[in-house]
Short mmCIF file of C-alpha atoms (C1' of nucleotides) in Angstrom, two decimals:
data_model
loop_
_atom_site.label_atom_id
_atom_site.label_comp_id
_atom_site.label_asym_id
_atom_site.label_seq_id
_atom_site.Cartn_x
_atom_site.Cartn_y
_atom_site.Cartn_z
CA UNK N 88 98.17 -111.53 63.71
CA UNK N 89 96.41 -110.00 66.66
CA UNK N 90 94.16 -110.83 69.52
CA UNK N 91 91.60 -108.09 69.97
CA UNK N 92 90.77 -106.05 73.05
CA UNK N 93 88.05 -108.55 73.91
CA UNK N 94 90.49 -111.19 75.08
CA UNK N 95 92.54 -108.68 77.01
CA UNK N 96 89.49 -107.11 78.62
CA UNK N 97 88.09 -110.47 79.59
CA UNK N 98 91.33 -111.53 81.22
CA UNK N 99 91.74 -108.23 83.04
CA UNK N 100 88.16 -108.41 84.26
CA UNK N 101 88.53 -111.96 85.50
CA UNK N 102 91.74 -111.08 87.30
CA UNK N 103 89.87 -108.21 88.89
CA UNK N 104 87.13 -110.60 89.91
CA UNK N 105 89.71 -112.89 91.48
CA UNK N 106 91.41 -109.98 93.23
CA UNK N 107 88.29 -109.06 95.14
CA UNK N 108 87.94 -111.28 98.11
CA UNK N 109 84.15 -111.06 97.76
CA UNK N 110 82.11 -113.98 96.63
CA UNK N 111 81.00 -111.98 93.64
CA UNK N 112 81.37 -108.58 92.08
CA UNK N 113 79.12 -106.45 89.93
CA UNK N 114 79.95 -105.38 86.43
CA UNK N 115 79.61 -101.80 87.46
CA UNK N 116 82.43 -102.25 89.92
CA UNK N 117 84.70 -104.09 87.50
CA UNK N 118 84.03 -101.60 84.74
CA UNK N 119 84.70 -98.78 87.17
CA UNK N 120 87.93 -100.27 88.45
CA UNK N 121 89.27 -101.00 84.99
CA UNK N 122 87.80 -97.88 83.45
CA UNK N 123 86.06 -99.84 80.74
CA UNK N 124 82.62 -99.56 79.24
CA UNK N 125 80.14 -101.41 81.38
CA UNK N 126 77.94 -102.31 78.44
CA UNK N 127 80.84 -103.62 76.43
CA UNK N 128 82.10 -105.69 79.32
CA UNK N 129 78.60 -107.03 79.81
CA UNK N 130 78.69 -108.49 76.33
CA UNK N 131 81.93 -110.20 77.11
CA UNK N 132 80.60 -111.60 80.35
CA UNK N 133 77.61 -112.95 78.50
CA UNK N 134 80.01 -115.05 76.47
CA UNK N 135 82.00 -116.02 79.53
CA UNK N 136 78.80 -117.20 81.14
CA UNK N 137 77.74 -119.20 78.11
CA UNK N 138 81.17 -120.80 78.17
CA UNK N 139 80.66 -121.81 81.78
CA UNK N 140 83.50 -119.69 83.09
CA UNK N 141 81.41 -117.38 85.27
CA UNK N 142 78.01 -117.61 86.88
CA UNK N 143 75.70 -114.66 87.29
CA UNK N 144 73.34 -113.59 90.02
CA UNK N 145 70.65 -111.14 89.05
CA UNK N 146 68.93 -108.52 91.08
CA UNK N 147 70.05 -106.23 93.82
CA UNK N 148 73.41 -107.18 95.20
CA UNK N 149 73.96 -109.56 92.32
CA UNK N 150 76.97 -109.89 90.09
CA UNK N 151 79.33 -112.49 88.74
CA UNK N 152 81.56 -115.12 90.25
CA UNK N 153 83.83 -117.79 88.84
CA UNK N 154 82.00 -120.96 87.93
CA UNK N 155 85.10 -123.10 88.42
CA UNK N 156 88.29 -122.90 90.40
CA UNK N 157 91.24 -120.93 89.06
CA UNK N 158 93.19 -124.00 88.04
CA UNK N 159 90.52 -125.27 85.70
CA UNK N 160 90.11 -122.07 83.73
CA UNK N 161 92.67 -121.79 80.97
CA UNK N 162 93.60 -118.68 79.08
CA UNK N 163 92.48 -120.53 75.97
CA UNK N 164 89.00 -120.97 77.48
CA UNK N 165 88.75 -117.26 78.08
CA UNK N 166 90.03 -116.22 74.68
CA UNK N 167 87.87 -118.60 72.70
CA UNK N 168 84.84 -117.62 74.78
CA UNK N 169 85.08 -113.98 73.79
CA UNK N 170 86.89 -114.15 70.46
CA UNK N 171 85.89 -117.48 69.01
CA UNK N 172 88.15 -120.22 67.75
CA UNK N 173 91.79 -119.36 67.33
CA UNK N 174 92.80 -119.53 63.70
CA UNK N 175 96.05 -117.91 62.73
CA UNK N 176 94.84 -117.82 59.15
CA UNK N 177 91.29 -117.82 57.84
CA UNK N 178 91.76 -121.03 55.88
CA UNK N 179 92.08 -122.99 59.11
CA UNK N 180 88.51 -122.13 59.99
CA UNK N 181 86.60 -125.40 59.71
CA UNK N 182 83.29 -123.57 59.63
CA UNK N 183 83.77 -121.70 56.41
CA UNK N 184 84.40 -124.41 53.88
CA UNK N 185 84.61 -121.92 51.08
CA UNK N 186 88.12 -121.06 52.07
CA UNK N 187 90.96 -123.22 50.91
CA UNK N 188 89.21 -124.41 47.78
CA UNK N 189 92.29 -123.55 45.85
CA UNK N 190 95.10 -125.86 46.73
CA UNK N 191 97.85 -123.55 45.59
CA UNK N 192 96.51 -120.77 47.75
CA UNK N 193 97.14 -122.92 50.73
CA UNK N 194 100.55 -124.31 50.07
CA UNK N 195 101.42 -123.25 53.54
CA UNK N 196 98.42 -124.80 55.24
CA UNK N 197 100.50 -127.39 57.08
CA UNK N 198 102.67 -124.63 58.40
CA UNK N 199 99.73 -122.63 59.65
CA UNK N 200 98.24 -125.74 61.21
CA UNK N 201 101.38 -126.45 63.21
CA UNK N 202 101.74 -122.86 64.24
CA UNK N 203 98.12 -122.73 65.30
CA UNK N 204 98.37 -125.95 67.31
CA UNK N 205 101.36 -124.53 69.03
CA UNK N 206 99.60 -121.35 70.00
CA UNK N 207 96.53 -123.22 71.16
CA UNK N 208 98.58 -125.59 73.28
CA UNK N 209 100.45 -122.78 74.87
CA UNK N 210 97.29 -120.93 75.79
CA UNK N 211 95.63 -124.10 76.96
CA UNK N 212 98.43 -125.01 79.30
CA UNK N 213 98.16 -121.69 81.07
CA UNK N 214 95.52 -121.32 83.76
CA UNK N 215 94.02 -118.29 85.38
CA UNK N 216 95.78 -119.29 88.57
CA UNK N 217 99.13 -119.21 86.73
CA UNK N 218 98.30 -115.71 85.61
CA UNK N 219 97.44 -114.61 89.10
CA UNK N 220 100.62 -115.93 90.65
CA UNK N 221 102.72 -114.50 87.84
CA UNK N 222 101.11 -111.13 88.41
CA UNK N 223 101.70 -111.27 92.16
CA UNK N 224 105.33 -112.13 91.51
CA UNK N 225 105.68 -109.24 89.14
CA UNK N 226 104.12 -106.84 91.59
CA UNK N 227 106.56 -107.60 94.37
CA UNK N 228 109.48 -107.47 91.95
CA UNK N 229 108.84 -104.99 89.19
CA UNK N 230 111.97 -105.34 87.07
CA UNK N 231 112.64 -101.89 85.73
CA UNK N 232 111.02 -102.28 82.33
CA UNK N 233 107.98 -100.07 81.97
CA UNK N 234 104.78 -101.97 81.56
CA UNK W 111 94.19 -113.88 66.00
CA UNK W 112 94.74 -113.95 62.32
CA UNK W 113 97.28 -113.38 59.64
CA UNK W 114 95.70 -111.59 56.72
CA UNK W 115 95.54 -112.58 53.08
CA UNK W 116 98.67 -110.55 52.42
CA UNK W 117 100.93 -113.08 54.05
CA UNK W 118 99.24 -115.97 52.34
CA UNK W 119 99.28 -114.30 48.96
CA UNK W 120 102.93 -113.39 49.32
CA UNK W 121 103.88 -116.94 50.19
CA UNK W 122 101.80 -118.43 47.41
CA UNK W 123 103.28 -116.00 44.94
CA UNK W 124 106.85 -116.73 46.02
CA UNK W 125 106.20 -120.45 45.78
CA UNK W 126 104.89 -119.85 42.30
CA UNK W 127 108.01 -117.90 41.51
CA UNK W 128 110.14 -120.78 42.74
CA UNK W 129 108.08 -123.30 40.81
CA UNK W 130 108.86 -121.68 37.47
CA UNK W 131 112.21 -122.78 36.24
CA UNK W 132 112.67 -119.39 34.60
CA UNK W 133 115.10 -116.87 35.93
CA UNK W 134 112.26 -114.51 36.60
CA UNK W 135 108.53 -114.25 36.18
CA UNK W 136 106.17 -111.34 35.60
CA UNK W 137 103.46 -110.33 37.99
CA UNK W 138 100.92 -110.80 35.26
CA UNK W 139 101.82 -114.43 35.04
CA UNK W 140 101.79 -115.01 38.80
CA UNK W 141 98.52 -113.17 39.20
CA UNK W 142 97.06 -115.15 36.36
CA UNK W 143 98.23 -118.48 37.71
CA UNK W 144 96.99 -117.78 41.21
CA UNK W 145 93.91 -115.92 40.05
CA UNK W 146 94.73 -112.91 42.18
CA UNK W 147 94.54 -109.22 41.50
CA UNK W 148 97.66 -108.10 39.69
CA UNK W 149 97.54 -104.65 41.23
CA UNK W 150 97.15 -105.99 44.72
CA UNK W 151 100.01 -108.43 44.25
CA UNK W 152 102.12 -105.63 42.92
CA UNK W 153 101.79 -103.82 46.22
CA UNK W 154 102.92 -106.90 48.06
CA UNK W 155 105.90 -107.34 45.78
CA UNK W 156 106.89 -103.75 46.35
CA UNK W 157 107.22 -104.62 50.03
CA UNK W 158 109.03 -107.84 49.27
CA UNK W 159 111.50 -105.88 47.19
CA UNK W 160 112.06 -103.29 49.90
CA UNK W 161 112.68 -106.15 52.31
CA UNK W 162 115.34 -107.53 49.97
CA UNK W 163 113.48 -110.75 49.29
CA UNK W 164 112.97 -110.24 45.58
CA UNK W 165 114.64 -108.16 42.92
CA UNK W 166 112.82 -106.58 40.04
CA UNK W 167 113.66 -106.02 36.41
CA UNK W 168 111.69 -103.36 34.64
CA UNK W 169 110.76 -103.08 31.03
CA UNK W 170 109.79 -105.62 28.44
CA UNK W 171 110.61 -109.14 29.51
CA UNK W 172 111.15 -107.96 33.03
CA UNK W 173 109.72 -109.37 36.21
CA UNK W 174 110.80 -110.55 39.61
CA UNK W 175 113.27 -113.06 40.91
CA UNK W 176 114.45 -114.12 44.33
CA UNK W 177 117.15 -111.90 45.75
CA UNK W 178 118.53 -114.69 47.94
CA UNK W 179 118.57 -118.44 47.94
CA UNK W 180 115.61 -120.37 49.27
CA UNK W 181 117.33 -121.31 52.50
CA UNK W 182 117.94 -117.75 53.58
CA UNK W 183 114.37 -116.58 53.17
CA UNK W 184 112.30 -117.33 56.24
CA UNK W 185 108.56 -117.34 56.44
CA UNK W 186 108.96 -114.65 59.08
CA UNK W 187 110.80 -112.45 56.59
CA UNK W 188 107.95 -112.76 54.16
CA UNK W 189 105.20 -112.16 56.69
CA UNK W 190 106.80 -109.15 58.29
CA UNK W 191 107.59 -107.70 54.88
CA UNK W 192 103.95 -107.62 53.85
CA UNK W 193 102.16 -107.43 57.20
CA UNK W 194 104.59 -105.65 59.46
CA UNK W 195 105.83 -106.75 62.85
CA UNK W 196 104.09 -109.71 64.41
CA UNK W 197 102.32 -108.68 67.59
CA UNK W 198 99.77 -111.07 68.97
CA UNK W 199 98.29 -108.20 70.97
CA UNK W 200 98.47 -104.49 70.26
CA UNK W 201 100.18 -103.72 73.55
CA UNK W 202 103.31 -105.52 72.36
CA UNK W 203 103.74 -102.96 69.62
CA UNK W 204 106.82 -100.98 70.58
CA UNK W 205 105.93 -98.21 68.14
CA UNK W 206 102.70 -97.08 69.72
CA UNK W 207 103.67 -96.13 73.22
CA UNK W 208 100.16 -95.10 74.08
CA UNK W 209 99.20 -98.69 74.56
CA UNK W 210 99.83 -100.36 77.86
CA UNK W 211 99.72 -97.19 79.90
CA UNK W 212 97.43 -98.91 82.32
CA UNK W 213 99.27 -101.62 84.19
CA UNK W 214 96.20 -103.56 85.16
CA UNK W 215 95.09 -103.72 81.57
CA UNK W 216 98.18 -105.65 80.78
CA UNK W 217 98.32 -108.17 83.52
CA UNK W 218 98.84 -110.72 80.85
CA UNK W 219 101.61 -108.91 79.04
CA UNK W 220 104.25 -111.46 79.99
CA UNK W 221 102.04 -114.17 78.63
CA UNK W 222 101.55 -112.41 75.34
CA UNK W 223 105.27 -111.74 75.12
CA UNK W 224 106.14 -115.40 75.50
CA UNK W 225 103.46 -116.43 73.09
CA UNK W 226 104.65 -113.89 70.58
CA UNK W 227 108.29 -114.91 70.88
CA UNK W 228 107.24 -118.47 70.31
CA UNK W 229 105.34 -117.64 67.16
CA UNK W 230 108.15 -115.49 65.85
CA UNK W 231 110.72 -118.19 66.48
CA UNK W 232 108.64 -120.78 64.78
CA UNK W 233 108.17 -118.65 61.69
CA UNK W 234 111.80 -117.66 61.69
CA UNK W 235 113.05 -121.21 61.77
CA UNK W 236 111.06 -122.09 58.69
CA UNK W 237 112.55 -121.25 55.32
CA UNK W 238 111.03 -120.98 51.91
CA UNK W 239 112.98 -124.07 50.95
CA UNK W 240 111.33 -125.99 53.80
CA UNK W 241 107.98 -124.92 52.43
CA UNK W 242 108.85 -126.05 48.95
CA UNK W 243 110.01 -129.48 49.99
CA UNK W 244 107.03 -129.93 52.26
CA UNK W 245 104.76 -129.06 49.40
CA UNK W 246 106.48 -131.49 47.04
CA UNK W 247 106.15 -134.21 49.65
CA UNK W 248 102.49 -133.48 50.05
CA UNK W 249 101.89 -133.55 46.32
CA UNK W 250 103.28 -137.04 45.86
CA UNK W 251 101.43 -138.30 48.91
CA UNK W 252 98.15 -136.49 49.33
CA UNK W 253 96.85 -138.00 52.54
CA UNK W 254 93.11 -138.16 52.10
CA UNK W 255 92.25 -134.95 53.90
CA UNK W 256 90.84 -132.37 51.55
CA UNK W 257 92.98 -129.31 51.25
"C1'" DA M 198 108.11 -95.24 18.73
"C1'" DT M 199 105.73 -98.82 20.95
"C1'" DA M 200 104.54 -102.27 23.91
"C1'" DA M 201 105.53 -104.69 28.08
"C1'" DA M 202 106.66 -104.46 32.29
"C1'" DT M 203 107.60 -102.35 37.06
"C1'" DC M 204 106.81 -98.15 40.17
"C1'" DC M 205 104.00 -95.22 42.93
"C1'" DT M 206 100.13 -93.18 45.02
"C1'" DA M 207 95.47 -92.13 45.79
"C1'" DC M 208 91.07 -93.73 46.23
"C1'" DT M 209 87.07 -96.95 47.63
"C1'" DA M 210 83.98 -100.78 49.10
"C1'" DA M 211 83.38 -104.08 52.57
"C1'" DA M 212 84.26 -106.16 56.78
"C1'" DA M 213 85.71 -106.19 61.53
"C1'" DC M 214 86.15 -103.82 65.81
"C1'" DA M 215 84.83 -101.26 69.72
"C1'" DC M 216 81.73 -99.46 71.50
"C1'" DT M 217 76.71 -96.92 72.72
"C1'" DA M 218 72.04 -97.10 73.62
"C1'" DA M 219 67.80 -98.69 74.78
"C1'" DT M 220 64.72 -101.84 76.48
"C1'" DG M 221 63.43 -106.05 78.98
"C1'" DA M 222 63.86 -109.58 82.77
"C1'" DT M 223 64.87 -110.78 87.49
"C1'" DT M 224 65.36 -110.25 92.30
"C1'" DA M 225 66.45 -108.29 97.10
"C1'" DG M 226 64.92 -105.06 100.46
"C1'" DG M 227 61.60 -101.96 102.40
"C1'" DC B 148 53.70 -104.69 96.19
"C1'" DC B 149 57.14 -101.34 94.68
"C1'" DT B 150 61.36 -99.86 93.57
"C1'" DA B 151 66.06 -99.85 92.65
"C1'" DA B 152 69.90 -102.62 91.42
"C1'" DT B 153 71.50 -105.77 88.55
"C1'" DC B 154 71.93 -108.95 84.67
"C1'" DA B 155 70.12 -110.09 79.54
"C1'" DT B 156 69.57 -109.05 74.87
"C1'" DT B 157 69.57 -106.76 70.68
"C1'" DA B 158 70.02 -102.98 67.49
"C1'" DG B 159 72.62 -99.35 65.90
"C1'" DT B 160 76.96 -96.50 64.97
"C1'" DG B 161 81.56 -94.44 64.36
"C1'" DT B 162 86.29 -95.84 63.42
"C1'" DT B 163 89.80 -98.63 61.68
"C1'" DT B 164 91.58 -102.25 58.92
"C1'" DT B 165 91.53 -105.00 54.95
"C1'" DA B 166 91.33 -105.95 50.24
"C1'" DG B 167 91.21 -104.33 46.19
"C1'" DT B 168 90.79 -100.66 42.05
"C1'" DA B 169 92.51 -97.28 39.22
"C1'" DG B 170 95.54 -94.63 36.71
"C1'" DG B 171 99.54 -92.31 35.53
"C1'" DA B 172 104.84 -92.32 35.54
"C1'" DT B 173 108.98 -94.72 34.49
"C1'" DT B 174 111.96 -98.10 32.40
"C1'" DT B 175 113.54 -101.03 28.63
"C1'" DA B 176 113.62 -104.72 24.75
"C1'" DT B 177 112.36 -104.71 20.24
#
DNA sequence: ATAAATCCTACTAAAACACTAATGATTAGG
DNA sequence: CCTAATCATTAGTGTTTTAGTAGGATTTAT
């Protein structure tokens, strides 16, 4: 039960984007700051753009900026943009009908459904702006525990 | 963000074990009933045994039976037995210290932690007996929706 | 002894993940 | 117009995880 690096990278990158006071920021800069692969990040940003989370400007001096304000971008938006639908178990995936053909395999389907809804709700109710303020708080009061 | 087949198989198999009124049941029978690989299931049951969820009897007429009563076996117990610790993101894994070295990579760590705790609690508060009764309920009132 | 069962471990095919690389499209500045 | 910076897109690749196979060792009822 894991989110992949994609979600984490995307969130880190967006936070980085927010942190710069510039209107926009180039991938090169983000990738440099976070020490991530520029090409890999680019793929993620492609998805973020398709999802309407960022807008891109091409050419010299171009880059990305947020397409919406912080409050209207949820963590769920970001995650689903780069990782696809959240399904705690494969059989919840509506796309692939071939799962869950066997009733007894999915005795626990209701359980997974509830769990999944819960996770989704939690991620949905958390905005990028929540993340930012939480991070600022943490920075000014780093409570011992190593990060 | 997925649980693997292991967790699902283990739960299905244990439900099957509960469903039989016998004292114990052989892997062959479970595997046959669920149409799963006997060898693969065996590996899962090895973990379930180590976790103290089932007990085994070797030799002719042997098999497995629950080591505890239904109420004291949580879904979390089962999942962690066959899939290991639940960590929604790798950086929550206490074992591998090499994760999370970079603070800015883990801006969202607090978020993941909360999310993870939530998932864990939910799975912990659900027992095998809850699953069984939910399944029985569902059987006598299948509500339209294809499983 | 034999057959039925668990125990244990090593191996393997397929899929997912995390990139790399290369090439094309667009645009600002000189 | 030319060039360099930047995004856009797609193909390929090494590593890890997952899901399963295979086979021998051990135990035990008959």
